[in-house]
mmCIF file of C-alpha atoms in Angstrom:
data_model
loop_
_atom_site.group_PDB
_atom_site.id
_atom_site.type_symbol
_atom_site.label_atom_id
_atom_site.label_comp_id
_atom_site.label_asym_id
_atom_site.label_seq_id
_atom_site.Cartn_x
_atom_site.Cartn_y
_atom_site.Cartn_z
ATOM 1 C CA MET D 1 0.427 -0.089 -0.163
ATOM 2 C CA ASN D 2 3.401 2.333 -0.370
ATOM 3 C CA ASN D 3 2.104 3.232 -3.596
ATOM 4 C CA ILE D 4 -1.034 5.530 -2.328
ATOM 5 C CA ASN D 5 -1.183 9.055 -2.021
ATOM 6 C CA LEU D 6 -3.160 11.415 0.051
ATOM 7 C CA ILE D 7 -3.507 14.624 -1.653
ATOM 8 C CA PRO D 8 -4.793 17.824 -0.198
ATOM 9 C CA TYR D 9 -7.953 19.026 -2.326
ATOM 10 C CA LEU D 10 -9.260 22.283 -1.712
ATOM 11 C CA THR D 11 -12.436 24.101 -3.197
ATOM 12 C CA PHE D 12 -13.110 27.746 -2.924
ATOM 13 C CA GLU D 13 -15.377 30.305 -4.541
ATOM 14 C CA ASN D 14 -12.600 32.303 -6.681
ATOM 15 C CA THR D 15 -9.641 29.667 -6.795
ATOM 16 C CA LYS D 16 -8.115 32.644 -9.025
ATOM 17 C CA GLU D 17 -7.818 34.749 -5.887
ATOM 18 C CA ALA D 18 -7.206 32.429 -3.744
ATOM 19 C CA LEU D 19 -3.971 31.309 -5.262
ATOM 20 C CA ASP D 20 -2.953 35.128 -5.124
ATOM 21 C CA TYR D 21 -4.054 35.066 -1.931
ATOM 22 C CA TYR D 22 -1.293 31.229 -1.058
ATOM 23 C CA GLN D 23 1.220 33.077 -3.131
ATOM 24 C CA THR D 24 1.449 36.470 -1.156
ATOM 25 C CA VAL D 25 0.803 35.014 1.810
ATOM 26 C CA PHE D 26 2.179 31.738 1.640
ATOM 27 C CA GLY D 27 4.867 32.060 -0.549
ATOM 28 C CA ALA D 28 3.016 28.942 -2.901
ATOM 29 C CA THR D 29 5.437 28.649 -5.299
ATOM 30 C CA ASP D 30 5.046 26.119 -8.880
ATOM 31 C CA VAL D 31 1.140 27.754 -9.619
ATOM 32 C CA GLN D 32 -0.811 26.642 -12.363
ATOM 33 C CA ARG D 33 -4.369 26.852 -13.339
ATOM 34 C CA VAL D 34 -6.422 25.647 -15.855
ATOM 35 C CA SER D 35 -9.727 27.429 -17.380
ATOM 36 C CA PRO D 36 -12.544 25.454 -18.130
ATOM 37 C CA THR D 37 -13.081 24.970 -22.133
ATOM 38 C CA GLU D 38 -16.016 25.892 -23.774
ATOM 39 C CA LYS D 39 -17.817 22.894 -23.935
ATOM 40 C CA GLN D 40 -17.135 22.214 -20.329
ATOM 41 C CA ALA D 41 -19.029 24.869 -18.992
ATOM 42 C CA GLN D 42 -22.168 24.200 -21.549
ATOM 43 C CA GLU D 43 -21.367 20.388 -19.825
ATOM 44 C CA MET D 44 -21.603 22.204 -15.882
ATOM 45 C CA SER D 45 -24.555 24.607 -18.419
ATOM 46 C CA LEU D 46 -23.033 28.000 -17.161
ATOM 47 C CA ASN D 47 -24.414 30.750 -18.244
ATOM 48 C CA ASP D 48 -22.911 31.842 -21.523
ATOM 49 C CA ASP D 49 -22.377 35.074 -20.538
ATOM 50 C CA VAL D 50 -19.554 34.086 -17.927
ATOM 51 C CA ASN D 51 -15.703 34.996 -19.056
ATOM 52 C CA LEU D 52 -14.272 31.068 -18.209
ATOM 53 C CA ASP D 53 -10.286 32.292 -18.292
ATOM 54 C CA ASP D 54 -12.673 33.543 -13.942
ATOM 55 C CA LEU D 55 -13.595 30.471 -13.366
ATOM 56 C CA THR D 56 -10.888 27.372 -12.723
ATOM 57 C CA MET D 57 -11.203 24.118 -13.162
ATOM 58 C CA GLN D 58 -8.442 22.846 -11.970
ATOM 59 C CA ALA D 59 -4.555 24.539 -10.064
ATOM 60 C CA SER D 60 -2.393 23.880 -8.483
ATOM 61 C CA PHE D 61 0.752 25.012 -6.017
ATOM 62 C CA ASN D 62 2.830 23.784 -3.563
ATOM 63 C CA ILE D 63 4.018 25.188 -0.149
ATOM 64 C CA LEU D 64 7.173 23.697 1.190
ATOM 65 C CA GLY D 65 7.766 21.011 -1.229
ATOM 66 C CA LYS D 66 4.203 19.858 -0.467
ATOM 67 C CA ARG D 67 1.428 19.934 -3.739
ATOM 68 C CA PHE D 68 -1.830 21.354 -3.087
ATOM 69 C CA PHE D 69 -4.585 20.655 -5.405
ATOM 70 C CA CYS D 70 -7.987 23.481 -5.703
ATOM 71 C CA ALA D 71 -11.128 24.076 -8.174
ATOM 72 C CA ASP D 72 -13.683 26.490 -7.764
ATOM 73 C CA SER D 73 -16.785 25.065 -6.361
ATOM 74 C CA PHE D 74 -19.394 25.139 -9.041
ATOM 75 C CA LEU D 75 -22.315 23.265 -8.130
ATOM 76 C CA GLY D 76 -22.633 26.335 -5.321
ATOM 77 C CA LYS D 77 -20.949 29.189 -2.538
ATOM 78 C CA PRO D 78 -18.397 26.391 -0.898
ATOM 79 C CA VAL D 79 -18.878 25.802 3.626
ATOM 80 C CA ILE D 80 -16.429 26.575 5.736
ATOM 81 C CA SER D 81 -16.038 24.045 8.099
ATOM 82 C CA SER D 82 -12.951 23.767 11.604
ATOM 83 C CA MET D 83 -13.379 20.055 10.698
ATOM 84 C CA ILE D 84 -10.216 19.915 7.939
ATOM 85 C CA SER D 85 -6.845 21.116 9.271
ATOM 86 C CA LEU D 86 -3.945 20.471 7.056
ATOM 87 C CA MET D 87 -0.850 20.306 9.403
ATOM 88 C CA PHE D 88 2.845 19.759 8.073
ATOM 89 C CA GLU D 89 5.088 17.829 10.429
ATOM 90 C CA VAL D 90 8.682 17.758 10.359
ATOM 91 C CA ASP D 91 11.815 16.069 12.734
ATOM 92 C CA LEU D 92 12.697 18.762 14.875
ATOM 93 C CA HIS D 93 15.945 17.439 14.375
ATOM 94 C CA ASP D 94 16.561 18.673 11.340
ATOM 95 C CA SER D 95 17.535 22.153 12.015
ATOM 96 C CA GLU D 96 17.331 22.630 8.201
ATOM 97 C CA VAL D 97 13.594 22.049 7.645
ATOM 98 C CA LEU D 98 12.641 23.300 10.921
ATOM 99 C CA SER D 99 14.274 26.438 9.191
ATOM 100 C CA SER D 100 12.458 26.560 6.664
ATOM 101 C CA LEU D 101 8.875 25.684 8.497
ATOM 102 C CA GLN D 102 9.311 28.436 11.223
ATOM 103 C CA ASP D 103 10.250 30.756 8.402
ATOM 104 C CA LEU D 104 6.624 29.633 6.688
ATOM 105 C CA TYR D 105 5.233 30.269 10.200
ATOM 106 C CA ASP D 106 6.733 33.519 10.274
ATOM 107 C CA GLN D 107 6.009 35.200 6.679
ATOM 108 C CA VAL D 108 2.354 33.927 7.211
ATOM 109 C CA VAL D 109 2.015 35.336 10.544
ATOM 110 C CA ALA D 110 3.682 38.793 9.419
ATOM 111 C CA SER D 111 1.417 38.481 7.012
ATOM 112 C CA GLU D 112 -1.490 39.833 8.823
ATOM 113 C CA GLU D 113 -3.715 37.545 7.080
ATOM 114 C CA VAL D 114 -3.428 34.479 9.255
ATOM 115 C CA LYS D 115 -5.428 34.636 12.534
ATOM 116 C CA VAL D 116 -2.477 32.888 15.070
ATOM 117 C CA ILE D 117 -4.750 30.635 17.128
ATOM 118 C CA VAL D 118 -1.830 28.553 18.272
ATOM 119 C CA THR D 119 1.758 29.967 18.792
ATOM 120 C CA PHE D 120 4.184 28.040 17.166
ATOM 121 C CA GLU D 121 7.199 27.365 20.218
ATOM 122 C CA LYS D 122 8.210 24.393 21.616
ATOM 123 C CA LYS D 123 5.479 22.718 24.807
ATOM 124 C CA SER D 124 5.697 20.909 27.230
ATOM 125 C CA SER D 125 5.684 17.490 25.544
ATOM 126 C CA GLY D 126 9.046 19.369 23.892
ATOM 127 C CA ASN D 127 7.761 19.278 20.138
ATOM 128 C CA LYS D 128 7.285 22.941 19.387
ATOM 129 C CA TYR D 129 3.825 23.407 17.468
ATOM 130 C CA GLY D 130 1.413 26.038 16.346
ATOM 131 C CA GLN D 131 -1.923 26.884 14.616
ATOM 132 C CA ILE D 132 -3.138 29.713 12.343
ATOM 133 C CA VAL D 133 -6.497 29.332 10.194
ATOM 134 C CA ASP D 134 -6.103 31.278 7.511
ATOM 135 C CA LYS D 135 -9.014 34.140 5.602
ATOM 136 C CA TYR D 136 -10.943 31.084 3.874
ATOM 137 C CA GLY D 137 -11.229 29.100 7.383
ATOM 138 C CA ILE D 138 -8.448 26.343 6.616
ATOM 139 C CA THR D 139 -6.625 25.178 9.433
ATOM 140 C CA TRP D 140 -2.615 24.806 9.600
ATOM 141 C CA ILE D 141 -0.834 23.135 11.447
ATOM 142 C CA PHE D 142 2.880 23.395 12.224
ATOM 143 C CA ASN D 143 4.246 20.889 13.894
ATOM 144 C CA ALA D 144 8.067 19.624 14.866
ATOM 145 C CA VAL D 145 7.921 16.252 16.783
ATOM 146 C CA LYS D 146 10.927 14.618 18.441
#
């Protein structure tokens, strides 16, 4: 079963805008975005006057070398839920990767575009842990474990 991947796939009302947000706030790289074709728009019964370039059929981006996929919600406005969180977990003793995680945390907090739930710092367990919520209601967990 080692050939199975679990890949985050996010849904937004406006993915084009969300991609800009993740590039600016999280430093997302390798951003790719595909708009629906006219045929796909017809199959989804989209209005004829809709600007297809504003819509996103599929997109992806990297944060800390991890790939995230996303798309517009074509079935109505997406519902924000606190039931799903995304966690970056690193080895506390790997100074290079820990530094990258700390830099990402510092960058998103400095943007003032996120809400800090738990400050990323060493806890009584000896692990380093923190949580933020982005403007789309997604909880991001920063976890450095022994």
